[in-house]
Amino acid sequence: MRLRSFPPSAGHSRAAVLEAESTLVGQYGDLVRLAHVVLPASLGRHRRVLLAHSVVQRVLPATHPGRVVPGVPLPRREGRLEPAALRRSYLVTVVRDALALGRRPALWPARLAPPRTLLPRLPLVVGLRLFPGSGSPEELRFAQALSELPAPARAAFVLRLLPGTADESVADVLTAAGVADPIGALHAAQAFAAAHDTGAGFAAERGDPGTEAQGDGARGPQGFVPREFDACALRAGPTDLLRRRRRVRLGAVAALALLVVGAVLTDTPPDSASRRTALPSATTRSVLRAADLTRAPADLWDNTSRVDFTAWPARGSRIRDESLLGRALSTWTRPGPDTRLSATRGTPTVAPPDAPQLLYAGNVGGLAVVLFHDGRRLARYTEPLSADGPRSLTVARADDADVTTAAAVTVTSDSAGVRYLIAPWVAETETRDLLRPDVLGRPLGVSREGITQPVRPLPAPDGCTSVPVLQLRSSERIAEHHAFLLAGLDGLSPVHLTYTPLPGRGAPSREPREATGPAALSAWSHQACSLGALRGGSVSAVHAWDFAEQDLPDGGGHAVWTCARTSTWRGPGDVTVTLRGSADRPGAPARTVSRERSTAVCGRFGRHVVAATGWRSPKNRWYVLAAGSRAVTALTIGGSVSAREPGRTLAVPAPPHPRVTVAATLSTGADLPGVAPAPR
């Protein structure tokens, strides 16, 4: 790489300019990664990568006379620029320019990229799309969480990872870059790093800071930037070749049309313009039209940082059937008296103001099916292929969907089973029985349109002999070695199943992961039969967290405490605490201990839990058992028995069928109330 240099001038010798360029080249990788993280993800991966390199390649003029960054002095020693001052100047300039590129004017449409990013800038790439490599599922989740931080906090997070950059220096750089609240941004970055254990979980020796690819992401002595944000380790892919050819032809037609219109306008009588009437805009039309539907390009999912329903292309044999699409839109706009209208709890059924995105239109199992997405909701329209029959419209929330929760949509459900439409980024589709964790998944047939073969629905809790779920694997272009489980609960989107294992002794706290490993499948075999009771509840995910283990008295064996959190698309979540013993066979339902509705416990903002229950030993003696999560240091029980003991678990003798309450003391000294006991 050769950056632009400047002729020597007063106060700047040629040696100083060459030194400035050399320092920039040495720091190039760090600066590009910093710019890439600060720039908004809404730019798309290709444009974001090019803008990150552009920001860094334009910092060198800041060392030229008259172009010094305000508030960034460049002290010299014996006529040479000091490297530390140069490095600070570069950091300030990169943060300042990246933040400026991401700003939007007050009235600028949210669907458009920030205005300054629309201007042509070097470097330019024609005929190729560049984007960072895909990381592991943990890296992908980490990257998604990092992208949700405000831009100044993202800048502070990356600055803290750079070698030799203390928090005081980070605040100084942010202040010089014009950040309104540098201390607040620094505190947000510190909280994010603590919440994601970046210091312990991702610490490693630093690799080459230049443009050489680094297989495990860009690492520093204090933390980690995932490959999704490493704009120096890039992959290249072609643009849409067919679309490129169409654009060339359309450009020629448009140029010809402009010439014709120009010729006509020159012959238009002067008074005719005053008699013309403006056509209504698309947003003022009262009826949605099939011609206005939006359709995503077929390769968008492989060229965007937003992997959700917005990246689905339109599929199906009837995506050009304007009659069918018109009936579907008309039904959504004005459902007739014969329309079967249904919606998940808390989901409005009113039609969107603008034409939605078309996901699918085709014939499936004797029905014509149309799927729409309006940015926040999914809508499924069905009508029988026979002459007469009722139409149906189902609407469900789908905001905050991601690579897993947007991986499948229920198309039809009948006596043959449930058919799903699979996301374009899914490379492998299987089914497996949750009650049989040792049995491998079986391949599930998928048509060229993305429709699966029928899958048996989940059984009712009282007839639970098999719990079939989908096991999907993402394309390696999205995430490497990323398999996950989805369970159909009669909603449009199947439910994502995840798992957190028991905390290791002396190890950092565990993070949620996909429920596909042996320990996860074993734990879920004891929770599987409870899924049937969640039908129709607008559930988006269920997470099983093994938070404690203990040895049972009287030779009762070993027990594991699990907190299963049910999260909904609306936001609130319910938790169920269960207890399973080492003597329980695989698939045996775990014993329900506690339940609580609309709580933050066992979630992202409720990382501590404690529960208690009565238990009868093999020797027919009763005990009160209690257990808490990792940060619990002492347990206190009340009710039929009163006791207080240090530690995370407790077992004390009790009368038969004891009534018990529990509370815990955390390592911080705070008190933690227990999850309410389940009704008897």
XYZ file of C-alpha atoms in Angstrom:
680
model
C 0.000 0.000 0.000
C 1.310 3.454 -0.934
C -0.293 6.455 0.716
C -0.190 10.003 -0.546
C 2.803 12.001 0.698
C 3.562 15.712 0.536
C 6.489 17.824 -0.575
C 8.641 19.243 2.187
C 7.694 22.679 3.463
C 8.442 24.982 6.340
C 8.309 22.980 9.573
C 7.954 19.679 7.736
C 11.044 18.071 6.305
C 10.767 15.258 3.828
C 12.060 12.916 6.534
C 9.200 13.947 8.827
C 6.615 13.282 6.125
C 8.121 9.873 5.368
C 8.136 9.130 9.082
C 4.454 10.054 9.294
C 3.659 7.754 6.389
C 5.710 4.918 7.893
C 3.923 5.267 11.224
C 0.558 5.165 9.476
C 1.456 2.016 7.548
C 2.570 0.342 10.772
C -0.725 1.209 12.486
C -2.899 0.656 9.399
C -4.573 -2.551 10.534
C -5.543 -1.170 13.956
C -6.863 2.057 12.446
C -8.963 0.282 9.799
C -10.524 -2.027 12.373
C -11.267 0.990 14.578
C -12.971 2.843 11.703
C -14.929 -0.259 10.667
C -16.354 -0.803 14.168
C -17.329 2.867 14.539
C -19.088 3.074 11.150
C -22.791 2.076 11.245
C -23.740 -1.493 10.263
C -26.615 -0.131 8.139
C -24.096 0.750 5.413
C -23.794 -2.895 4.377
C -20.632 -4.952 4.629
C -19.082 -3.966 1.260
C -19.528 -0.209 1.623
C -18.531 -0.300 5.293
C -15.221 -2.027 4.476
C -14.343 0.455 1.721
C -15.272 3.450 3.883
C -13.116 2.144 6.742
C -10.084 1.982 4.446
C -10.976 5.376 2.970
C -11.128 7.017 6.405
C -7.668 5.715 7.309
C -6.089 6.539 3.962
C -7.214 10.157 4.336
C -5.637 10.776 7.755
C -2.134 11.485 6.434
C -3.023 15.021 5.239
C -3.675 15.870 8.900
C 0.105 16.063 9.393
C 0.536 18.576 6.563
C 0.909 22.283 7.409
C -2.476 23.911 7.858
C -4.254 20.552 8.204
C -3.338 19.682 11.802
C -6.256 18.188 13.727
C -7.669 20.711 16.212
C -6.593 19.827 19.743
C -3.947 17.363 18.485
C -0.512 18.987 18.788
C 2.343 17.332 16.927
C 5.484 17.979 19.024
C 8.788 17.413 17.273
C 12.131 16.304 18.522
C 15.140 17.477 16.506
C 12.926 18.258 13.517
C 11.126 14.908 13.549
C 7.521 14.140 14.512
C 7.194 12.085 17.667
C 5.618 8.630 16.981
C 3.361 8.823 20.065
C 1.926 12.157 18.935
C 1.440 10.837 15.410
C -0.375 7.776 16.714
C -2.700 9.913 18.842
C -3.341 12.206 15.883
C -4.292 9.244 13.713
C -6.611 7.776 16.364
C -8.374 11.107 16.880
C -8.767 11.700 13.150
C -10.109 8.203 12.457
C -12.671 8.380 15.289
C -13.740 11.914 14.340
C -14.146 11.144 10.616
C -15.885 7.784 11.185
C -18.373 9.391 13.583
C -19.008 12.191 11.090
C -19.695 9.720 8.282
C -22.334 7.978 10.402
C -24.305 11.102 11.301
C -27.695 11.757 9.695
C -29.394 15.155 9.374
C -32.594 15.547 11.378
C -34.931 15.079 8.378
C -32.804 12.517 6.531
C -34.819 9.307 5.786
C -33.780 6.415 8.034
C -33.880 3.952 5.122
C -31.126 5.870 3.307
C -27.434 5.697 4.145
C -25.951 8.789 5.840
C -25.451 11.502 3.211
C -21.665 11.755 3.470
C -21.292 8.043 2.752
C -23.018 8.472 -0.618
C -20.193 10.589 -2.054
C -17.599 8.732 -4.181
C -14.371 8.084 -2.270
C -11.210 6.111 -2.828
C -10.622 3.211 -2.774
C -13.123 2.121 -5.429
C -13.886 -1.525 -6.271
C -15.822 -2.404 -9.434
C -17.213 -5.846 -10.213
C -16.451 -7.353 -6.790
C -17.928 -7.212 -3.320
C -15.580 -7.288 -0.319
C -16.618 -8.290 3.178
C -14.998 -9.654 6.355
C -14.787 -13.376 6.916
C -17.367 -15.244 8.974
C -16.528 -16.223 12.517
C -17.814 -18.777 14.995
C -21.372 -18.537 16.408
C -19.943 -16.951 19.580
C -18.143 -14.330 17.471
C -21.335 -13.656 15.524
C -23.358 -13.091 18.703
C -20.566 -10.917 20.096
C -20.462 -8.852 16.884
C -24.234 -8.359 16.920
C -24.145 -7.212 20.555
C -21.245 -4.838 19.844
C -23.053 -3.298 16.861
C -25.963 -2.356 19.179
C -23.747 0.000 21.209
C -23.703 3.722 20.292
C -20.877 4.671 17.932
C -18.821 6.536 20.598
C -19.046 3.513 22.914
C -17.912 1.227 20.074
C -14.959 3.538 19.495
C -14.079 3.438 23.195
C -14.343 -0.360 23.221
C -11.822 -0.788 20.385
C -9.509 1.932 21.700
C -9.299 0.071 25.030
C -8.062 -3.019 23.175
C -5.133 -1.236 21.559
C -1.776 -1.831 23.297
C -0.624 0.965 25.558
C -4.008 2.748 25.574
C -5.185 3.332 29.139
C -8.709 4.483 29.930
C -7.444 8.033 30.487
C -5.964 8.036 26.973
C -9.233 6.675 25.553
C -11.210 9.513 27.122
C -8.638 12.006 25.842
C -8.930 10.684 22.264
C -12.732 10.765 22.392
C -12.707 14.323 23.702
C -10.332 15.474 20.954
C -12.541 13.717 18.365
C -15.521 15.810 19.432
C -17.508 13.201 21.377
C -20.081 15.013 23.529
C -19.893 12.563 26.477
C -16.535 10.747 26.393
C -16.818 9.503 29.984
C -20.260 8.035 29.301
C -18.957 6.297 26.173
C -16.007 4.897 28.144
C -18.279 3.604 30.918
C -20.560 1.952 28.328
C -17.533 0.239 26.765
C -16.314 -0.945 30.171
C -19.750 -2.338 31.035
C -19.957 -4.129 27.688
C -16.492 -5.642 28.132
C -17.384 -6.833 31.640
C -20.720 -8.285 30.522
C -19.099 -10.264 27.699
C -15.923 -11.307 29.531
C -13.753 -9.978 26.695
C -10.726 -9.742 28.926
C -10.785 -13.375 30.089
C -12.543 -15.113 27.274
C -10.738 -13.635 24.306
C -7.298 -12.670 25.612
C -4.421 -13.643 23.324
C -1.091 -12.411 22.062
C -1.313 -9.764 19.403
C -0.822 -10.753 15.767
C 0.490 -8.694 12.882
C -1.210 -5.294 12.985
C -0.951 -4.850 9.258
C -3.289 -5.959 6.503
C -2.442 -9.655 6.686
C -5.416 -11.953 7.298
C -5.799 -13.231 10.853
C -7.803 -16.402 11.099
C -9.159 -15.859 14.610
C -9.986 -12.185 14.351
C -7.975 -9.216 15.474
C -6.725 -9.729 19.009
C -4.985 -7.602 21.573
C -3.600 -8.240 25.019
C -6.822 -7.037 26.630
C -9.513 -8.270 24.294
C -10.866 -9.229 20.943
C -12.515 -7.856 17.797
C -14.372 -10.661 15.939
C -13.759 -11.498 12.308
C -17.106 -9.944 11.429
C -15.464 -6.576 12.262
C -11.969 -7.266 10.894
C -11.876 -5.173 7.721
C -8.295 -6.291 6.995
C -9.139 -9.997 6.638
C -11.479 -9.888 3.659
C -13.290 -12.223 1.322
C -14.252 -11.341 -2.238
C -17.353 -12.339 -4.192
C -18.933 -11.308 -7.473
C -21.759 -8.847 -7.771
C -25.075 -10.019 -9.210
C -23.964 -10.643 -12.796
C -27.477 -10.945 -14.225
C -28.564 -7.774 -12.475
C -25.487 -5.992 -13.833
C -26.451 -6.875 -17.394
C -30.029 -5.729 -16.793
C -28.800 -2.425 -15.400
C -26.742 -1.767 -18.511
C -29.774 -2.400 -20.731
C -32.064 -0.365 -18.452
C -29.553 2.477 -18.454
C -29.598 2.608 -22.235
C -33.415 2.537 -22.277
C -33.577 5.275 -19.616
C -31.202 7.499 -21.582
C -33.326 7.070 -24.691
C -36.492 7.826 -22.706
C -34.951 11.022 -21.339
C -34.142 12.181 -24.846
C -37.739 11.528 -25.966
C -39.223 13.274 -22.902
C -36.926 16.232 -23.414
C -37.988 16.554 -27.005
C -41.673 16.393 -26.054
C -41.323 18.970 -23.271
C -39.728 21.463 -25.610
C -42.917 21.339 -27.751
C -45.376 21.539 -24.794
C -47.578 24.695 -24.828
C -46.777 26.993 -21.883
C -50.256 26.798 -20.336
C -50.455 22.999 -20.385
C -48.137 22.666 -17.400
C -50.609 24.486 -15.146
C -53.342 22.016 -16.064
C -51.369 18.906 -15.087
C -52.471 17.145 -11.906
C -49.954 15.437 -9.648
C -50.327 11.687 -9.314
C -50.853 10.340 -5.812
C -47.705 9.019 -4.152
C -47.304 5.414 -3.080
C -47.712 6.357 0.571
C -51.098 8.059 -0.026
C -52.735 5.188 -1.881
C -55.409 3.486 0.180
C -54.872 0.072 -1.453
C -51.565 -1.789 -1.594
C -50.658 -3.023 -5.066
C -48.741 -6.126 -6.084
C -46.527 -4.003 -8.328
C -45.325 -2.062 -5.272
C -44.044 -5.113 -3.352
C -40.353 -5.010 -2.481
C -38.126 -7.959 -3.334
C -34.630 -8.558 -1.969
C -31.840 -9.599 -4.381
C -31.058 -13.310 -4.365
C -27.530 -12.760 -3.008
C -28.316 -10.103 -0.402
C -27.996 -12.513 2.544
C -24.348 -13.112 1.571
C -23.544 -9.399 1.280
C -25.076 -7.790 4.348
C -24.379 -7.561 8.066
C -28.125 -7.799 8.756
C -28.978 -11.482 8.374
C -32.723 -11.639 9.003
C -35.982 -11.569 7.035
C -34.897 -8.447 5.152
C -32.267 -10.617 3.411
C -34.784 -13.228 2.179
C -35.328 -13.222 -1.592
C -38.807 -13.757 -3.022
C -39.297 -17.463 -3.781
C -42.046 -19.702 -5.076
C -43.721 -20.546 -8.377
C -46.262 -17.688 -8.158
C -44.160 -14.650 -7.236
C -45.241 -13.073 -10.565
C -48.921 -13.936 -10.098
C -50.274 -10.418 -9.545
C -53.820 -11.728 -9.144
C -52.848 -13.908 -6.159
C -50.602 -11.222 -4.689
C -53.355 -8.637 -5.108
C -55.873 -10.824 -3.257
C -53.370 -11.349 -0.432
C -52.706 -7.623 -0.080
C -56.396 -6.789 -0.316
C -57.212 -9.311 2.422
C -54.559 -7.809 4.679
C -55.847 -4.293 3.986
C -59.557 -5.121 4.360
C -60.218 -8.657 5.681
C -63.626 -9.879 4.549
C -66.249 -11.509 6.769
C -65.220 -14.964 5.525
C -61.520 -14.421 6.285
C -60.063 -16.374 9.169
C -57.921 -13.719 10.846
C -55.504 -14.653 13.621
C -52.576 -12.944 15.320
C -50.165 -13.722 18.117
C -50.667 -11.901 21.388
C -49.776 -8.216 21.209
C -49.510 -8.161 17.407
C -51.563 -5.560 15.477
C -53.205 -6.890 12.312
C -53.576 -3.558 10.505
C -51.923 -3.467 7.087
C -48.633 -1.560 6.757
C -48.669 1.959 5.240
C -46.180 0.932 2.543
C -46.003 -2.179 0.418
C -44.302 -5.009 2.357
C -41.503 -7.315 1.269
C -42.511 -10.477 -0.574
C -40.931 -13.643 0.846
C -42.888 -16.415 -0.868
C -45.799 -17.086 -3.196
C -46.613 -20.604 -4.348
C -48.732 -23.731 -3.975
C -48.125 -25.954 -0.942
C -50.238 -28.954 0.090
C -53.456 -27.909 -1.670
C -53.164 -24.240 -0.655
C -51.927 -21.104 -2.335
C -49.591 -19.459 0.194
C -48.184 -15.918 0.270
C -45.700 -14.674 2.871
C -45.006 -10.984 3.549
C -42.631 -9.132 5.873
C -43.167 -5.460 6.697
C -40.041 -4.911 8.795
C -41.738 -5.751 12.103
C -44.231 -8.512 11.335
C -44.738 -11.627 9.258
C -48.053 -12.132 7.476
C -49.152 -15.435 5.907
C -52.097 -15.505 3.498
C -53.590 -18.808 2.349
C -56.458 -19.759 0.056
C -57.555 -23.182 -1.199
C -56.624 -24.166 -4.732
C -60.197 -25.328 -5.258
C -62.830 -22.887 -6.518
C -64.327 -22.040 -3.134
C -63.103 -22.081 0.401
C -62.194 -19.763 3.266
C -59.188 -17.516 3.096
C -56.969 -17.096 6.126
C -54.530 -14.441 7.287
C -52.079 -14.938 10.154
C -49.950 -12.071 11.475
C -47.074 -12.436 13.938
C -44.309 -10.235 15.289
C -40.810 -10.769 13.941
C -38.882 -7.686 15.072
C -35.323 -8.330 16.270
C -35.192 -11.586 14.297
C -31.673 -12.813 13.562
C -29.787 -15.585 11.784
C -31.565 -18.226 13.915
C -35.059 -16.857 14.575
C -35.378 -15.856 10.908
C -34.133 -19.219 9.654
C -37.555 -20.803 9.042
C -41.225 -19.873 8.694
C -44.231 -22.170 9.010
C -45.961 -22.370 5.621
C -48.683 -24.959 6.220
C -49.798 -27.212 9.066
C -52.195 -30.098 8.449
C -52.664 -33.776 9.202
C -49.539 -34.614 7.194
C -47.397 -32.394 9.401
C -45.807 -28.941 9.383
C -44.008 -27.610 6.302
C -41.431 -24.858 6.696
C -39.856 -22.364 4.328
C -36.126 -22.411 5.058
C -33.897 -19.310 4.948
C -31.461 -19.042 2.008
C -28.427 -19.115 4.329
C -29.272 -22.574 5.724
C -26.938 -25.198 4.218
C -28.200 -28.360 5.999
C -31.674 -29.273 7.267
C -32.354 -32.191 9.620
C -34.885 -33.306 12.207
C -34.124 -34.908 15.550
C -36.085 -36.173 18.551
C -35.313 -34.214 21.733
C -36.323 -37.191 23.876
C -33.524 -39.267 22.327
C -30.338 -37.218 22.726
C -28.081 -40.071 21.601
C -29.853 -40.522 18.239
C -28.408 -38.463 15.391
C -30.535 -36.137 13.336
C -32.109 -37.349 10.088
C -31.854 -35.398 6.823
C -35.040 -33.525 5.921
C -35.881 -33.041 2.261
C -36.115 -29.433 1.023
C -37.498 -28.435 -2.404
C -35.757 -26.022 -4.752
C -38.138 -23.332 -3.512
C -37.015 -23.932 0.095
C -40.096 -25.883 1.319
C -39.428 -28.818 3.645
C -41.131 -32.171 3.733
C -43.811 -32.419 6.469
C -42.511 -32.556 10.050
C -44.620 -34.053 12.827
C -45.889 -31.350 15.228
C -44.944 -31.269 18.899
C -47.167 -33.483 21.062
C -49.333 -32.395 23.975
C -47.616 -32.666 27.399
C -49.833 -35.602 28.430
C -48.981 -37.642 25.320
C -45.277 -36.902 25.042
C -43.555 -39.851 23.391
C -41.539 -37.955 20.754
C -40.522 -34.282 20.390
C -39.360 -33.606 16.819
C -37.431 -30.379 16.198
C -35.492 -28.877 13.303
C -31.699 -28.988 13.397
C -30.305 -26.478 10.895
C -26.761 -25.568 9.923
C -25.840 -22.135 8.571
C -23.738 -21.669 5.483
C -20.062 -21.154 6.296
C -20.370 -17.826 4.503
C -22.471 -16.699 7.490
C -20.895 -18.520 10.446
C -18.521 -21.444 10.693
C -19.743 -24.659 12.351
C -23.031 -23.062 13.365
C -25.858 -25.557 13.952
C -28.974 -24.733 15.978
C -32.364 -26.132 17.008
C -35.840 -24.767 16.234
C -39.099 -26.116 17.660
C -42.492 -25.507 16.046
C -45.103 -24.196 18.495
C -47.924 -23.363 16.064
C -46.507 -19.893 15.399
C -45.215 -18.562 12.099
C -41.636 -18.592 13.410
C -40.399 -21.734 15.180
C -38.797 -21.258 18.594
C -35.014 -21.086 19.028
C -33.644 -23.473 21.697
C -30.390 -22.575 23.488
C -28.387 -23.811 26.482
C -25.859 -22.701 29.106
C -23.844 -25.436 30.852
C -22.933 -25.677 34.511
C -20.331 -23.116 35.644
C -16.803 -24.473 35.657
C -14.750 -24.400 38.825
C -12.596 -21.265 38.787
C -13.494 -20.543 35.147
C -15.271 -17.462 33.801
C -19.052 -17.548 33.632
C -20.423 -19.485 30.701
C -22.261 -17.793 27.845
C -25.437 -19.126 26.177
C -24.788 -21.407 23.217
C -26.644 -23.509 20.716
C -28.343 -26.596 22.144
C -26.584 -29.056 19.829
C -23.781 -30.484 21.993
C -24.059 -33.683 24.060
C -24.571 -31.862 27.391
C -27.171 -29.538 25.865
C -29.123 -32.374 24.242
C -29.050 -34.366 27.490
C -30.396 -31.374 29.446
C -33.064 -30.632 26.857
C -34.292 -34.232 26.854
C -35.628 -33.523 30.367
C -37.246 -30.212 29.323
C -38.647 -31.284 25.926
C -42.135 -32.347 26.992
C -42.806 -28.944 28.542
C -42.562 -27.243 25.127
C -46.036 -28.372 24.080
C -47.593 -26.205 26.792
C -46.127 -23.053 25.172
C -48.246 -23.209 22.007
C -49.743 -19.942 20.850
C -47.789 -17.833 23.325
C -45.815 -15.703 20.853
C -42.615 -17.391 22.031
C -39.362 -16.528 20.253
C -36.812 -18.550 22.254
C -36.448 -20.928 25.189
C -33.148 -21.055 27.042
C -32.164 -23.863 29.440
C -29.515 -22.839 31.987
C -27.971 -25.486 34.256
C -27.077 -23.078 37.070
C -26.189 -25.426 39.972
C -25.504 -29.026 40.964
C -25.460 -30.774 44.320
C -25.105 -34.195 45.953
C -28.374 -35.405 47.459
C -28.554 -36.815 51.016
C -29.275 -40.440 51.932
C -27.539 -41.727 48.815
C -29.974 -39.934 46.544
C -27.331 -39.394 43.893
C -26.479 -36.208 42.055
C -28.922 -33.442 41.049
C -28.786 -30.578 38.541
C -30.837 -27.392 38.844
C -32.055 -25.826 35.593
C -33.699 -22.477 34.908
C -35.661 -22.522 31.643
C -36.511 -19.034 30.389
C -39.272 -18.562 27.813
C -38.789 -15.287 25.890
C -41.547 -13.749 23.792
C -41.444 -11.425 20.802
C -43.156 -8.821 22.999
C -40.241 -8.777 25.452
C -41.545 -10.255 28.741
C -40.363 -13.717 29.704
C -41.401 -16.495 32.094
C -39.067 -18.830 33.972
C -39.434 -22.370 35.274
C -36.871 -23.891 37.652
C -36.573 -27.683 37.529
C -34.553 -30.365 39.293
C -33.339 -33.584 37.696
C -31.430 -36.436 39.281
C -28.625 -38.633 38.029
C -30.964 -41.648 38.266
C -33.470 -40.116 35.821
C -33.464 -41.802 32.427
C -32.920 -39.681 29.290
C -36.173 -38.039 28.287
C -37.737 -38.274 31.755
C -39.403 -34.931 32.580
C -37.536 -32.902 35.185
C -39.316 -32.060 38.419
C -40.825 -28.545 38.410
C -39.652 -26.547 41.447
C -40.542 -22.884 40.843
C -42.302 -20.679 38.318
C -42.415 -16.937 37.785
C -44.077 -14.863 35.069
C -42.913 -11.625 33.409
C -39.514 -11.562 35.073
C -35.931 -10.728 34.109
C -34.567 -13.739 36.044
C -32.309 -16.087 34.045
C -32.043 -13.578 31.233
C -29.580 -11.012 29.974
C -30.522 -8.590 32.761
C -31.113 -11.179 35.476
C -27.963 -13.274 35.712
C -28.559 -14.530 39.276
C -31.129 -17.055 40.481
C -31.927 -19.026 43.628
C -34.681 -21.578 44.291
C -35.711 -24.176 46.883
C -38.025 -27.175 47.137
C -39.036 -30.049 49.385
C -37.609 -33.483 48.466
C -38.104 -37.024 49.754
C -35.002 -39.218 49.847
C -34.798 -42.920 48.924
C -34.956 -43.614 52.673
C -38.347 -41.869 52.845
C -36.969 -38.868 54.758
C -37.875 -35.298 53.792
C -35.411 -32.496 53.155
C -35.421 -28.930 51.952
C -33.055 -28.492 49.016
C -31.887 -25.075 47.835
C -29.378 -23.901 45.230
C -28.135 -20.637 43.756
C -26.194 -19.532 40.722
C -22.517 -18.689 40.447
C -22.425 -15.429 42.458
C -24.381 -16.774 45.471
C -22.331 -16.990 48.681
C -24.989 -17.866 51.287
C -28.525 -19.291 51.419
C -31.349 -18.530 53.878
C -34.553 -20.605 54.003
C -37.786 -20.028 55.875
C -41.266 -21.529 56.186
C -41.529 -25.039 57.578
C -37.783 -24.962 58.300
C -35.448 -22.057 59.068
C -31.731 -22.231 58.319
C -28.835 -20.206 56.949
C -25.692 -21.741 55.482
C -22.766 -20.420 53.455
C -22.273 -21.735 49.946
C -24.373 -22.214 46.812
C -26.334 -25.339 47.845
C -28.192 -26.470 50.954
C -29.910 -29.645 52.200
C -31.573 -29.689 55.664
C -34.082 -32.151 57.215
C -37.715 -31.043 57.064
C -41.236 -32.277 57.868
C -43.210 -33.950 55.061
C -44.257 -31.727 52.182
C -42.582 -28.628 53.596
C -43.511 -25.124 52.554
C -40.358 -23.153 51.965
C -39.096 -19.716 51.007
C -35.519 -18.936 50.053
C -33.245 -15.939 49.656
C -29.559 -15.618 48.850
C -26.642 -13.298 49.504
C -24.500 -12.414 46.488
C -20.751 -11.877 46.383
C -21.469 -8.139 46.140
C -23.353 -8.240 49.452
C -26.730 -7.699 47.789
C -29.778 -9.815 48.652
C -31.449 -11.998 46.016
C -35.053 -13.215 46.483
C -35.895 -16.732 45.372
C -38.104 -17.714 42.455
C -41.659 -18.303 43.666
C -42.499 -21.975 44.386
C -44.660 -23.701 41.784
C -48.332 -24.214 42.728
C -49.018 -27.671 44.162
